[in-house]
PDB file of C-alpha atoms in Angstrom:
ATOM      1  CA  MET Q   1      22.244   8.253 -35.428  1.00 44.00           C
ATOM      2  CA  LEU Q   2      22.279   6.750 -31.925  1.00 50.00           C
ATOM      3  CA  PHE Q   3      19.157   6.728 -29.814  1.00 51.00           C
ATOM      4  CA  LYS Q   4      19.274   6.429 -26.080  1.00 58.00           C
ATOM      5  CA  LYS Q   5      17.318   3.511 -24.682  1.00 67.00           C
ATOM      6  CA  LYS Q   6      14.259   4.754 -22.827  1.00 75.00           C
ATOM      7  CA  PRO Q   7      14.475   3.718 -19.183  1.00 82.00           C
ATOM      8  CA  THR Q   8      11.773   1.438 -17.854  1.00 89.00           C
ATOM      9  CA  ILE Q   9       9.440   3.299 -15.498  1.00 94.00           C
ATOM     10  CA  VAL Q  10       8.712   0.997 -12.589  1.00 96.00           C
ATOM     11  CA  GLY Q  11       5.907   1.588 -10.098  1.00 98.00           C
ATOM     12  CA  LEU Q  12       5.167  -0.019  -6.759  1.00 98.00           C
ATOM     13  CA  CYS Q  13       1.580  -0.380  -5.540  1.00 98.00           C
ATOM     14  CA  LEU Q  14       1.148  -0.987  -1.812  1.00 98.00           C
ATOM     15  CA  GLY Q  15      -2.297  -2.242  -0.852  1.00 96.00           C
ATOM     16  CA  GLY Q  16      -4.182  -1.878   2.407  1.00 94.00           C
ATOM     17  CA  GLY Q  17      -4.385  -4.439   5.171  1.00 91.00           C
ATOM     18  CA  GLY Q  18      -3.864  -2.878   8.585  1.00 90.00           C
ATOM     19  CA  ALA Q  19      -1.231  -4.604  10.714  1.00 91.00           C
ATOM     20  CA  ARG Q  20      -0.595  -7.057   7.891  1.00 94.00           C
ATOM     21  CA  GLY Q  21       1.321  -4.177   6.328  1.00 95.00           C
ATOM     22  CA  PHE Q  22       4.417  -5.602   8.032  1.00 96.00           C
ATOM     23  CA  ALA Q  23       4.601  -7.898   5.008  1.00 97.00           C
ATOM     24  CA  HIS Q  24       5.284  -4.811   2.876  1.00 98.00           C
ATOM     25  CA  LEU Q  25       8.541  -4.436   4.785  1.00 98.00           C
ATOM     26  CA  GLY Q  26       9.640  -7.942   3.847  1.00 98.00           C
ATOM     27  CA  ALA Q  27       9.019  -7.103   0.207  1.00 98.00           C
ATOM     28  CA  LEU Q  28      11.152  -3.966   0.570  1.00 98.00           C
ATOM     29  CA  LYS Q  29      13.990  -6.045   1.966  1.00 98.00           C
ATOM     30  CA  ALA Q  30      13.884  -8.339  -1.064  1.00 98.00           C
ATOM     31  CA  PHE Q  31      13.820  -5.411  -3.502  1.00 98.00           C
ATOM     32  CA  GLU Q  32      16.864  -3.882  -1.802  1.00 98.00           C
ATOM     33  CA  GLU Q  33      18.801  -7.139  -2.038  1.00 97.00           C
ATOM     34  CA  TYR Q  34      18.209  -7.198  -5.802  1.00 96.00           C
ATOM     35  CA  GLY Q  35      18.862  -3.497  -6.289  1.00 96.00           C
ATOM     36  CA  ILE Q  36      15.324  -2.784  -7.501  1.00 96.00           C
ATOM     37  CA  THR Q  37      14.167   0.803  -7.047  1.00 96.00           C
ATOM     38  CA  PHE Q  38      10.921   2.495  -7.990  1.00 98.00           C
ATOM     39  CA  ASP Q  39      10.115   5.654  -9.919  1.00 97.00           C
ATOM     40  CA  MET Q  40       6.773   6.134  -8.219  1.00 98.00           C
ATOM     41  CA  VAL Q  41       4.642   4.531  -5.530  1.00 98.00           C
ATOM     42  CA  SER Q  42       0.895   4.400  -4.940  1.00 98.00           C
ATOM     43  CA  GLY Q  43      -0.509   3.469  -1.567  1.00 98.00           C
ATOM     44  CA  CYS Q  44      -3.817   2.905   0.147  1.00 97.00           C
ATOM     45  CA  SER Q  45      -4.348   2.728   3.906  1.00 96.00           C
ATOM     46  CA  VAL Q  46      -1.283   1.095   5.515  1.00 97.00           C
ATOM     47  CA  GLY Q  47       0.248   1.053   2.034  1.00 98.00           C
ATOM     48  CA  SER Q  48       0.221   4.850   2.016  1.00 98.00           C
ATOM     49  CA  CYS Q  49       2.032   4.866   5.353  1.00 98.00           C
ATOM     50  CA  VAL Q  50       4.763   2.496   4.152  1.00 98.00           C
ATOM     51  CA  GLY Q  51       4.854   4.399   0.860  1.00 98.00           C
ATOM     52  CA  ALA Q  52       5.614   7.626   2.704  1.00 98.00           C
ATOM     53  CA  PHE Q  53       8.685   6.033   4.269  1.00 98.00           C
ATOM     54  CA  VAL Q  54       9.821   4.497   0.972  1.00 98.00           C
ATOM     55  CA  CYS Q  55       9.413   7.719  -0.991  1.00 98.00           C
ATOM     56  CA  ALA Q  56      11.282   9.623   1.707  1.00 98.00           C
ATOM     57  CA  GLY Q  57      14.301   7.478   0.830  1.00 98.00           C
ATOM     58  CA  MET Q  58      14.246   5.287   3.924  1.00 98.00           C
ATOM     59  CA  LYS Q  59      15.630   1.752   3.706  1.00 97.00           C
ATOM     60  CA  PHE Q  60      14.138  -1.473   5.012  1.00 98.00           C
ATOM     61  CA  LYS Q  61      16.153  -1.505   8.242  1.00 97.00           C
ATOM     62  CA  GLN Q  62      15.168   2.061   9.121  1.00 97.00           C
ATOM     63  CA  ILE Q  63      11.476   1.397   8.572  1.00 98.00           C
ATOM     64  CA  TYR Q  64      11.626  -1.950  10.361  1.00 97.00           C
ATOM     65  CA  ASN Q  65      13.256  -0.401  13.425  1.00 97.00           C
ATOM     66  CA  ILE Q  66      10.404   2.093  13.659  1.00 96.00           C
ATOM     67  CA  ALA Q  67       7.639  -0.434  13.038  1.00 95.00           C
ATOM     68  CA  LYS Q  68       8.850  -3.181  15.387  1.00 93.00           C
ATOM     69  CA  ASN Q  69       8.495  -0.909  18.405  1.00 91.00           C
ATOM     70  CA  LEU Q  70       4.905   0.055  17.640  1.00 90.00           C
ATOM     71  CA  GLN Q  71       2.113  -0.906  19.989  1.00 88.00           C
ATOM     72  CA  THR Q  72      -1.589  -0.796  19.241  1.00 84.00           C
ATOM     73  CA  LYS Q  73      -2.032   2.066  21.713  1.00 88.00           C
ATOM     74  CA  ASP Q  74       0.453   4.128  19.685  1.00 87.00           C
ATOM     75  CA  ILE Q  75      -1.893   4.016  16.700  1.00 90.00           C
ATOM     76  CA  LYS Q  76      -5.362   3.653  18.198  1.00 86.00           C
ATOM     77  CA  ARG Q  77      -6.068   6.088  20.996  1.00 83.00           C
ATOM     78  CA  ASN Q  78      -9.727   5.533  21.656  1.00 78.00           C
ATOM     79  CA  LYS Q  79     -10.493   5.987  25.345  1.00 71.00           C
ATOM     80  CA  ILE Q  80     -13.728   4.022  25.142  1.00 71.00           C
ATOM     81  CA  LYS Q  81     -13.558   0.444  23.860  1.00 72.00           C
ATOM     82  CA  PHE Q  82     -15.212  -0.146  20.483  1.00 71.00           C
ATOM     83  CA  MET Q  83     -15.383   3.584  19.827  1.00 84.00           C
ATOM     84  CA  PRO Q  84     -13.405   5.071  16.913  1.00 91.00           C
ATOM     85  CA  SER Q  85      -9.984   6.545  17.532  1.00 93.00           C
ATOM     86  CA  THR Q  86      -8.582   9.828  16.346  1.00 94.00           C
ATOM     87  CA  THR Q  87      -5.741   9.590  13.806  1.00 96.00           C
ATOM     88  CA  GLU Q  88      -3.282  11.525  15.968  1.00 96.00           C
ATOM     89  CA  GLY Q  89      -1.145   8.435  16.459  1.00 96.00           C
ATOM     90  CA  LEU Q  90      -0.896   7.866  12.710  1.00 96.00           C
ATOM     91  CA  GLU Q  91      -0.031  11.501  12.104  1.00 97.00           C
ATOM     92  CA  GLU Q  92       2.690  11.403  14.760  1.00 97.00           C
ATOM     93  CA  LEU Q  93       4.103   8.188  13.276  1.00 97.00           C
ATOM     94  CA  ILE Q  94       4.696   9.969   9.986  1.00 97.00           C
ATOM     95  CA  GLY Q  95       5.476  13.429  11.351  1.00 97.00           C
ATOM     96  CA  ASN Q  96       8.065  12.199  13.855  1.00 97.00           C
ATOM     97  CA  ASN Q  97       9.918   9.922  11.445  1.00 97.00           C
ATOM     98  CA  VAL Q  98       9.740  11.560   8.012  1.00 98.00           C
ATOM     99  CA  LYS Q  99      11.547  14.855   7.551  1.00 97.00           C
ATOM    100  CA  TYR Q 100       9.379  15.927   4.618  1.00 98.00           C
ATOM    101  CA  LYS Q 101       6.130  17.707   5.439  1.00 97.00           C
ATOM    102  CA  THR Q 102       4.436  17.654   2.046  1.00 98.00           C
ATOM    103  CA  ILE Q 103       4.007  14.942  -0.568  1.00 98.00           C
ATOM    104  CA  GLU Q 104       5.614  17.035  -3.292  1.00 98.00           C
ATOM    105  CA  GLU Q 105       8.828  17.354  -1.266  1.00 98.00           C
ATOM    106  CA  LEU Q 106       9.423  13.596  -1.299  1.00 98.00           C
ATOM    107  CA  PRO Q 107      12.377  12.467  -3.468  1.00 98.00           C
ATOM    108  CA  THR Q 108      10.214   9.763  -5.092  1.00 98.00           C
ATOM    109  CA  LYS Q 109       6.706  10.416  -6.396  1.00 98.00           C
ATOM    110  CA  LEU Q 110       3.960   9.200  -4.085  1.00 98.00           C
ATOM    111  CA  PHE Q 111       0.248   8.921  -4.794  1.00 98.00           C
ATOM    112  CA  ILE Q 112      -1.978   8.532  -1.740  1.00 98.00           C
ATOM    113  CA  VAL Q 113      -5.483   7.198  -2.280  1.00 98.00           C
ATOM    114  CA  SER Q 114      -8.351   8.225  -0.015  1.00 98.00           C
ATOM    115  CA  VAL Q 115     -12.084   8.816  -0.282  1.00 97.00           C
ATOM    116  CA  ASP Q 116     -13.970  12.030   0.412  1.00 98.00           C
ATOM    117  CA  ALA Q 117     -17.029  10.999   2.414  1.00 97.00           C
ATOM    118  CA  LYS Q 118     -18.768  14.257   1.495  1.00 97.00           C
ATOM    119  CA  THR Q 119     -18.794  13.553  -2.221  1.00 97.00           C
ATOM    120  CA  GLY Q 120     -18.254   9.801  -2.311  1.00 95.00           C
ATOM    121  CA  GLN Q 121     -15.346  10.358  -4.709  1.00 97.00           C
ATOM    122  CA  GLN Q 122     -11.896   8.819  -4.745  1.00 97.00           C
ATOM    123  CA  ILE Q 123      -9.153  11.363  -4.105  1.00 98.00           C
ATOM    124  CA  VAL Q 124      -5.581  10.768  -5.292  1.00 98.00           C
ATOM    125  CA  PHE Q 125      -3.157  13.059  -3.512  1.00 98.00           C
ATOM    126  CA  ASP Q 126       0.176  13.925  -5.102  1.00 98.00           C
ATOM    127  CA  SER Q 127       0.626  17.131  -3.108  1.00 98.00           C
ATOM    128  CA  GLY Q 128      -0.378  18.544   0.240  1.00 98.00           C
ATOM    129  CA  SER Q 129       0.161  17.567   3.870  1.00 98.00           C
ATOM    130  CA  LEU Q 130       1.846  14.185   4.142  1.00 98.00           C
ATOM    131  CA  THR Q 131       0.563  13.473   7.644  1.00 98.00           C
ATOM    132  CA  LYS Q 132      -3.050  14.429   6.952  1.00 98.00           C
ATOM    133  CA  THR Q 133      -3.344  12.572   3.660  1.00 98.00           C
ATOM    134  CA  VAL Q 134      -1.750   9.395   5.034  1.00 98.00           C
ATOM    135  CA  ALA Q 135      -4.029   9.552   8.066  1.00 98.00           C
ATOM    136  CA  GLY Q 136      -7.045  10.067   5.825  1.00 98.00           C
ATOM    137  CA  SER Q 137      -6.073   7.105   3.662  1.00 98.00           C
ATOM    138  CA  CYS Q 138      -5.826   4.939   6.805  1.00 96.00           C
ATOM    139  CA  ALA Q 139      -9.065   6.114   8.435  1.00 96.00           C
ATOM    140  CA  VAL Q 140     -11.067   2.884   8.345  1.00 92.00           C
ATOM    141  CA  PRO Q 141     -14.722   3.750   9.044  1.00 90.00           C
ATOM    142  CA  GLY Q 142     -15.682   2.744  12.559  1.00 87.00           C
ATOM    143  CA  VAL Q 143     -12.058   2.220  13.575  1.00 89.00           C
ATOM    144  CA  PHE Q 144     -10.869   5.812  13.125  1.00 94.00           C
ATOM    145  CA  TYR Q 145     -12.722   9.077  12.918  1.00 95.00           C
ATOM    146  CA  PRO Q 146     -12.585  10.680   9.449  1.00 97.00           C
ATOM    147  CA  VAL Q 147      -9.862  13.250   8.791  1.00 98.00           C
ATOM    148  CA  GLU Q 148     -10.989  16.770   8.007  1.00 98.00           C
ATOM    149  CA  TYR Q 149      -8.618  18.221   5.447  1.00 97.00           C
ATOM    150  CA  SER Q 150      -8.957  20.935   2.806  1.00 96.00           C
ATOM    151  CA  ASN Q 151     -12.778  20.978   2.886  1.00 96.00           C
ATOM    152  CA  MET Q 152     -12.854  17.188   2.591  1.00 98.00           C
ATOM    153  CA  THR Q 153     -13.824  14.453   5.025  1.00 98.00           C
ATOM    154  CA  LEU Q 154     -11.304  11.721   4.322  1.00 98.00           C
ATOM    155  CA  ILE Q 155     -11.810   8.020   4.982  1.00 97.00           C
ATOM    156  CA  ASP Q 156      -9.881   4.878   4.095  1.00 95.00           C
ATOM    157  CA  GLY Q 157      -9.090   4.688   0.387  1.00 93.00           C
ATOM    158  CA  GLY Q 158      -9.796   0.952   0.484  1.00 91.00           C
ATOM    159  CA  VAL Q 159     -13.496   1.728   0.518  1.00 90.00           C
ATOM    160  CA  MET Q 160     -13.147   2.371  -3.229  1.00 92.00           C
ATOM    161  CA  ASN Q 161      -9.675   1.286  -4.344  1.00 94.00           C
ATOM    162  CA  ASN Q 162      -7.715  -0.959  -2.023  1.00 93.00           C
ATOM    163  CA  ILE Q 163      -5.148  -1.892  -4.699  1.00 96.00           C
ATOM    164  CA  PRO Q 164      -4.492   1.419  -6.537  1.00 97.00           C
ATOM    165  CA  ALA Q 165      -2.391   0.026  -9.376  1.00 97.00           C
ATOM    166  CA  ASP Q 166      -4.443   1.964 -11.947  1.00 96.00           C
ATOM    167  CA  VAL Q 167      -3.064   5.199 -10.512  1.00 97.00           C
ATOM    168  CA  LEU Q 168       0.445   4.174 -11.619  1.00 97.00           C
ATOM    169  CA  ILE Q 169      -0.629   2.983 -15.057  1.00 94.00           C
ATOM    170  CA  LYS Q 170      -2.299   6.323 -15.682  1.00 95.00           C
ATOM    171  CA  ARG Q 171       0.916   8.115 -14.673  1.00 95.00           C
ATOM    172  CA  GLY Q 172       2.925   6.280 -17.310  1.00 94.00           C
ATOM    173  CA  CYS Q 173       4.481   3.290 -15.555  1.00 95.00           C
ATOM    174  CA  ASP Q 174       5.798   0.543 -17.815  1.00 93.00           C
ATOM    175  CA  VAL Q 175       5.771  -2.028 -15.013  1.00 94.00           C
ATOM    176  CA  VAL Q 176       3.537  -2.089 -11.951  1.00 96.00           C
ATOM    177  CA  ILE Q 177       4.430  -4.428  -9.107  1.00 97.00           C
ATOM    178  CA  THR Q 178       1.708  -4.802  -6.498  1.00 98.00           C
ATOM    179  CA  ILE Q 179       1.999  -6.091  -2.952  1.00 98.00           C
ATOM    180  CA  ASP Q 180      -1.333  -7.377  -1.660  1.00 96.00           C
ATOM    181  CA  VAL Q 181      -0.970  -8.070   2.059  1.00 95.00           C
ATOM    182  CA  ASN Q 182      -4.655  -8.886   2.452  1.00 88.00           C
ATOM    183  CA  SER Q 183      -5.451 -11.280  -0.385  1.00 80.00           C
ATOM    184  CA  THR Q 184      -7.811 -13.275   1.854  1.00 74.00           C
ATOM    185  CA  ARG Q 185     -10.109 -10.268   2.312  1.00 70.00           C
ATOM    186  CA  GLY Q 186     -13.770 -11.059   2.015  1.00 62.00           C
ATOM    187  CA  GLY Q 187     -13.425 -14.473   3.629  1.00 64.00           C
ATOM    188  CA  GLY Q 188     -15.625 -13.603   6.572  1.00 63.00           C
ATOM    189  CA  THR Q 189     -14.943 -14.605  10.178  1.00 69.00           C
ATOM    190  CA  SER Q 190     -15.915 -17.415  12.545  1.00 71.00           C
ATOM    191  CA  SER Q 191     -15.917 -14.978  15.458  1.00 75.00           C
ATOM    192  CA  ASP Q 192     -19.139 -13.450  16.725  1.00 76.00           C
ATOM    193  CA  LYS Q 193     -17.351 -10.539  18.405  1.00 73.00           C
ATOM    194  CA  PHE Q 194     -18.568  -7.165  17.223  1.00 69.00           C
ATOM    195  CA  TYR Q 195     -15.139  -5.852  16.230  1.00 62.00           C
ATOM    196  CA  ASP Q 196     -14.189  -9.006  14.290  1.00 69.00           C
ATOM    197  CA  VAL Q 197     -17.517  -9.035  12.464  1.00 74.00           C
ATOM    198  CA  PHE Q 198     -17.195  -5.348  11.654  1.00 67.00           C
ATOM    199  CA  LEU Q 199     -13.690  -5.766  10.195  1.00 66.00           C
ATOM    200  CA  ALA Q 200     -14.839  -8.822   8.230  1.00 69.00           C
ATOM    201  CA  SER Q 201     -17.645  -6.722   6.773  1.00 70.00           C
ATOM    202  CA  ILE Q 202     -15.150  -4.086   5.654  1.00 66.00           C
ATOM    203  CA  GLY Q 203     -13.068  -6.839   4.028  1.00 66.00           C
ATOM    204  CA  ILE Q 204     -16.060  -8.186   2.131  1.00 70.00           C
ATOM    205  CA  MET Q 205     -16.802  -4.693   0.867  1.00 68.00           C
ATOM    206  CA  MET Q 206     -13.208  -4.225  -0.276  1.00 67.00           C
ATOM    207  CA  LYS Q 207     -12.925  -7.577  -2.045  1.00 68.00           C
ATOM    208  CA  ASN Q 208     -14.689  -6.456  -5.206  1.00 68.00           C
ATOM    209  CA  ASN Q 209     -12.807  -3.193  -5.680  1.00 72.00           C
ATOM    210  CA  SER Q 210      -9.485  -4.976  -5.142  1.00 79.00           C
ATOM    211  CA  SER Q 211     -10.016  -7.147  -8.216  1.00 79.00           C
ATOM    212  CA  GLN Q 212      -9.594  -4.053 -10.407  1.00 85.00           C
ATOM    213  CA  GLY Q 213      -6.134  -3.524  -8.966  1.00 90.00           C
ATOM    214  CA  TYR Q 214      -5.124  -7.013 -10.046  1.00 91.00           C
ATOM    215  CA  LEU Q 215      -6.052  -6.216 -13.637  1.00 89.00           C
ATOM    216  CA  TYR Q 216      -3.849  -3.127 -13.673  1.00 93.00           C
ATOM    217  CA  SER Q 217      -0.869  -4.902 -12.102  1.00 94.00           C
ATOM    218  CA  ASP Q 218       1.853  -6.664 -14.057  1.00 94.00           C
ATOM    219  CA  ILE Q 219       2.779  -8.749 -11.024  1.00 95.00           C
ATOM    220  CA  VAL Q 220       0.822  -9.234  -7.808  1.00 96.00           C
ATOM    221  CA  ILE Q 221       2.796 -10.526  -4.850  1.00 97.00           C
ATOM    222  CA  LYS Q 222       0.502 -12.188  -2.321  1.00 96.00           C
ATOM    223  CA  PRO Q 223       2.152 -13.158   0.968  1.00 96.00           C
ATOM    224  CA  ASP Q 224       0.305 -15.849   2.910  1.00 93.00           C
ATOM    225  CA  MET Q 225      -1.245 -13.744   5.676  1.00 92.00           C
ATOM    226  CA  LYS Q 226      -4.240 -15.913   6.634  1.00 88.00           C
ATOM    227  CA  ARG Q 227      -3.004 -16.565  10.158  1.00 89.00           C
ATOM    228  CA  PHE Q 228      -2.536 -12.886  10.974  1.00 88.00           C
ATOM    229  CA  LYS Q 229      -5.159 -10.316  11.956  1.00 83.00           C
ATOM    230  CA  SER Q 230      -5.305  -6.873  10.407  1.00 78.00           C
ATOM    231  CA  SER Q 231      -6.008  -5.436  13.869  1.00 74.00           C
ATOM    232  CA  LYS Q 232      -3.158  -7.179  15.749  1.00 83.00           C
ATOM    233  CA  LEU Q 233       0.587  -6.505  15.707  1.00 84.00           C
ATOM    234  CA  ASP Q 234       1.379  -9.979  17.036  1.00 87.00           C
ATOM    235  CA  GLY Q 235       3.766 -11.968  14.872  1.00 92.00           C
ATOM    236  CA  TYR Q 236       5.248  -8.994  13.042  1.00 93.00           C
ATOM    237  CA  GLU Q 237       8.539 -10.815  12.387  1.00 96.00           C
ATOM    238  CA  ALA Q 238       6.681 -13.678  10.731  1.00 96.00           C
ATOM    239  CA  MET Q 239       4.704 -11.175   8.642  1.00 96.00           C
ATOM    240  CA  VAL Q 240       7.934  -9.578   7.432  1.00 97.00           C
ATOM    241  CA  GLU Q 241       9.257 -13.024   6.545  1.00 97.00           C
ATOM    242  CA  GLU Q 242       6.134 -13.900   4.571  1.00 97.00           C
ATOM    243  CA  GLY Q 243       6.465 -10.698   2.562  1.00 98.00           C
ATOM    244  CA  TYR Q 244      10.125 -11.377   1.910  1.00 98.00           C
ATOM    245  CA  ASN Q 245       9.635 -14.999   0.822  1.00 98.00           C
ATOM    246  CA  ALA Q 246       6.730 -14.177  -1.494  1.00 98.00           C
ATOM    247  CA  THR Q 247       8.737 -11.417  -3.172  1.00 98.00           C
ATOM    248  CA  ILE Q 248      11.838 -13.575  -3.589  1.00 98.00           C
ATOM    249  CA  ALA Q 249       9.660 -16.237  -5.214  1.00 98.00           C
ATOM    250  CA  SER Q 250       8.416 -13.644  -7.732  1.00 97.00           C
ATOM    251  CA  MET Q 251      11.831 -12.151  -8.408  1.00 97.00           C
ATOM    252  CA  PRO Q 252      12.619 -14.040 -11.669  1.00 95.00           C
ATOM    253  CA  GLU Q 253       9.372 -12.734 -13.181  1.00 94.00           C
ATOM    254  CA  ILE Q 254       9.984  -9.225 -11.829  1.00 96.00           C
ATOM    255  CA  LEU Q 255      13.468  -9.037 -13.321  1.00 95.00           C
ATOM    256  CA  LYS Q 256      12.227 -10.375 -16.651  1.00 93.00           C
ATOM    257  CA  LEU Q 257       9.505  -7.719 -16.808  1.00 92.00           C
ATOM    258  CA  ILE Q 258      11.851  -4.882 -15.933  1.00 92.00           C
ATOM    259  CA  ASN Q 259      14.586  -5.925 -18.342  1.00 89.00           C
ATOM    260  CA  ASN Q 260      12.675  -7.334 -21.314  1.00 85.00           C
ATOM    261  CA  LYS Q 261      10.507  -4.832 -23.161  1.00 80.00           C
ATOM    262  CA  ARG Q 262       9.202  -7.363 -25.672  1.00 82.00           C
ATOM    263  CA  TYR Q 263       8.034  -9.692 -22.920  1.00 79.00           C
ATOM    264  CA  ARG Q 264       6.526  -6.772 -21.046  1.00 82.00           C
ATOM    265  CA  LEU Q 265       4.510  -5.611 -24.045  1.00 79.00           C
ATOM    266  CA  TRP Q 266       3.338  -9.141 -24.774  1.00 78.00           C
ATOM    267  CA  LYS Q 267       2.139  -9.665 -21.221  1.00 76.00           C
ATOM    268  CA  ARG Q 268       0.291  -6.369 -21.108  1.00 74.00           C
ATOM    269  CA  SER Q 269      -1.332  -7.006 -24.516  1.00 75.00           C
ATOM    270  CA  LYS Q 270      -2.915 -10.121 -23.022  1.00 66.00           C
ATOM    271  CA  ARG Q 271      -4.923  -7.826 -20.785  1.00 62.00           C
ATOM    272  CA  LYS Q 272      -5.532  -4.832 -23.040  1.00 57.00           C
ATOM    273  CA  ASN Q 273      -9.129  -5.852 -23.733  1.00 54.00           C
ATOM    274  CA  ILE Q 274      -9.833  -6.522 -20.060  1.00 49.00           C
ATOM    275  CA  TYR Q 275      -9.492  -2.985 -18.812  1.00 48.00           C
ATOM    276  CA  LYS Q 276      -9.789   0.460 -20.336  1.00 48.00           C
ATOM    277  CA  LEU Q 277      -7.867   3.458 -18.993  1.00 45.00           C
TER     278      LEU Q 277
END
């Protein structure tokens, strides 16, 4: 009797990092060149935004052409300096460029991670308004106002889970590839400007919860983003290049994991006592 080989379920985890999310696009370019596709995607903050485009079936060039024309004022619309912005710009970015209105309509499964400020609980969205849930996942406290949605007050998912690889493991992925565009988080800042200090404080807070995501990931791709700011779009082409180069460097290991079940099981067994689902 012949048995069909069970296909490998591959998940992509896209971490938060503000403007450094341009590096996610470089990773997408590398995956396309090697014909690697994903069965499901989890995203936090900017990762949820990029994830929405990916799961809508958009290719690197399409996403890049949208992103390269962005200006800070398109995203942050605060009229008073240092005051939080509404998320209207984020919602328009998704609503104007993705034809699907709800998460469940997307051709590829997407899991958007946010936090409900009312309860202090992590929320993982796999259905509902795409624009509202992405905006909620991106709503960094102090930078954006929270998003009111379905009796919840949503803030940036990175407050609790900036690298939501566990979400994919719990949904049955055999391989989880994570892109961490902010691996230097928690390093502080030499600036004494209020905004820089505030963002550095957020990074320090997120550093601890990001370590959990590393444990749940089979591969973590970490582009060198130290010279870029999460709040600045300057140097976006270089950010894309860093994401591309880091992913290409990891490609032998990625292909081995996807194609070799024995190696995959061995690697995961090395960590089975580190985390519990």
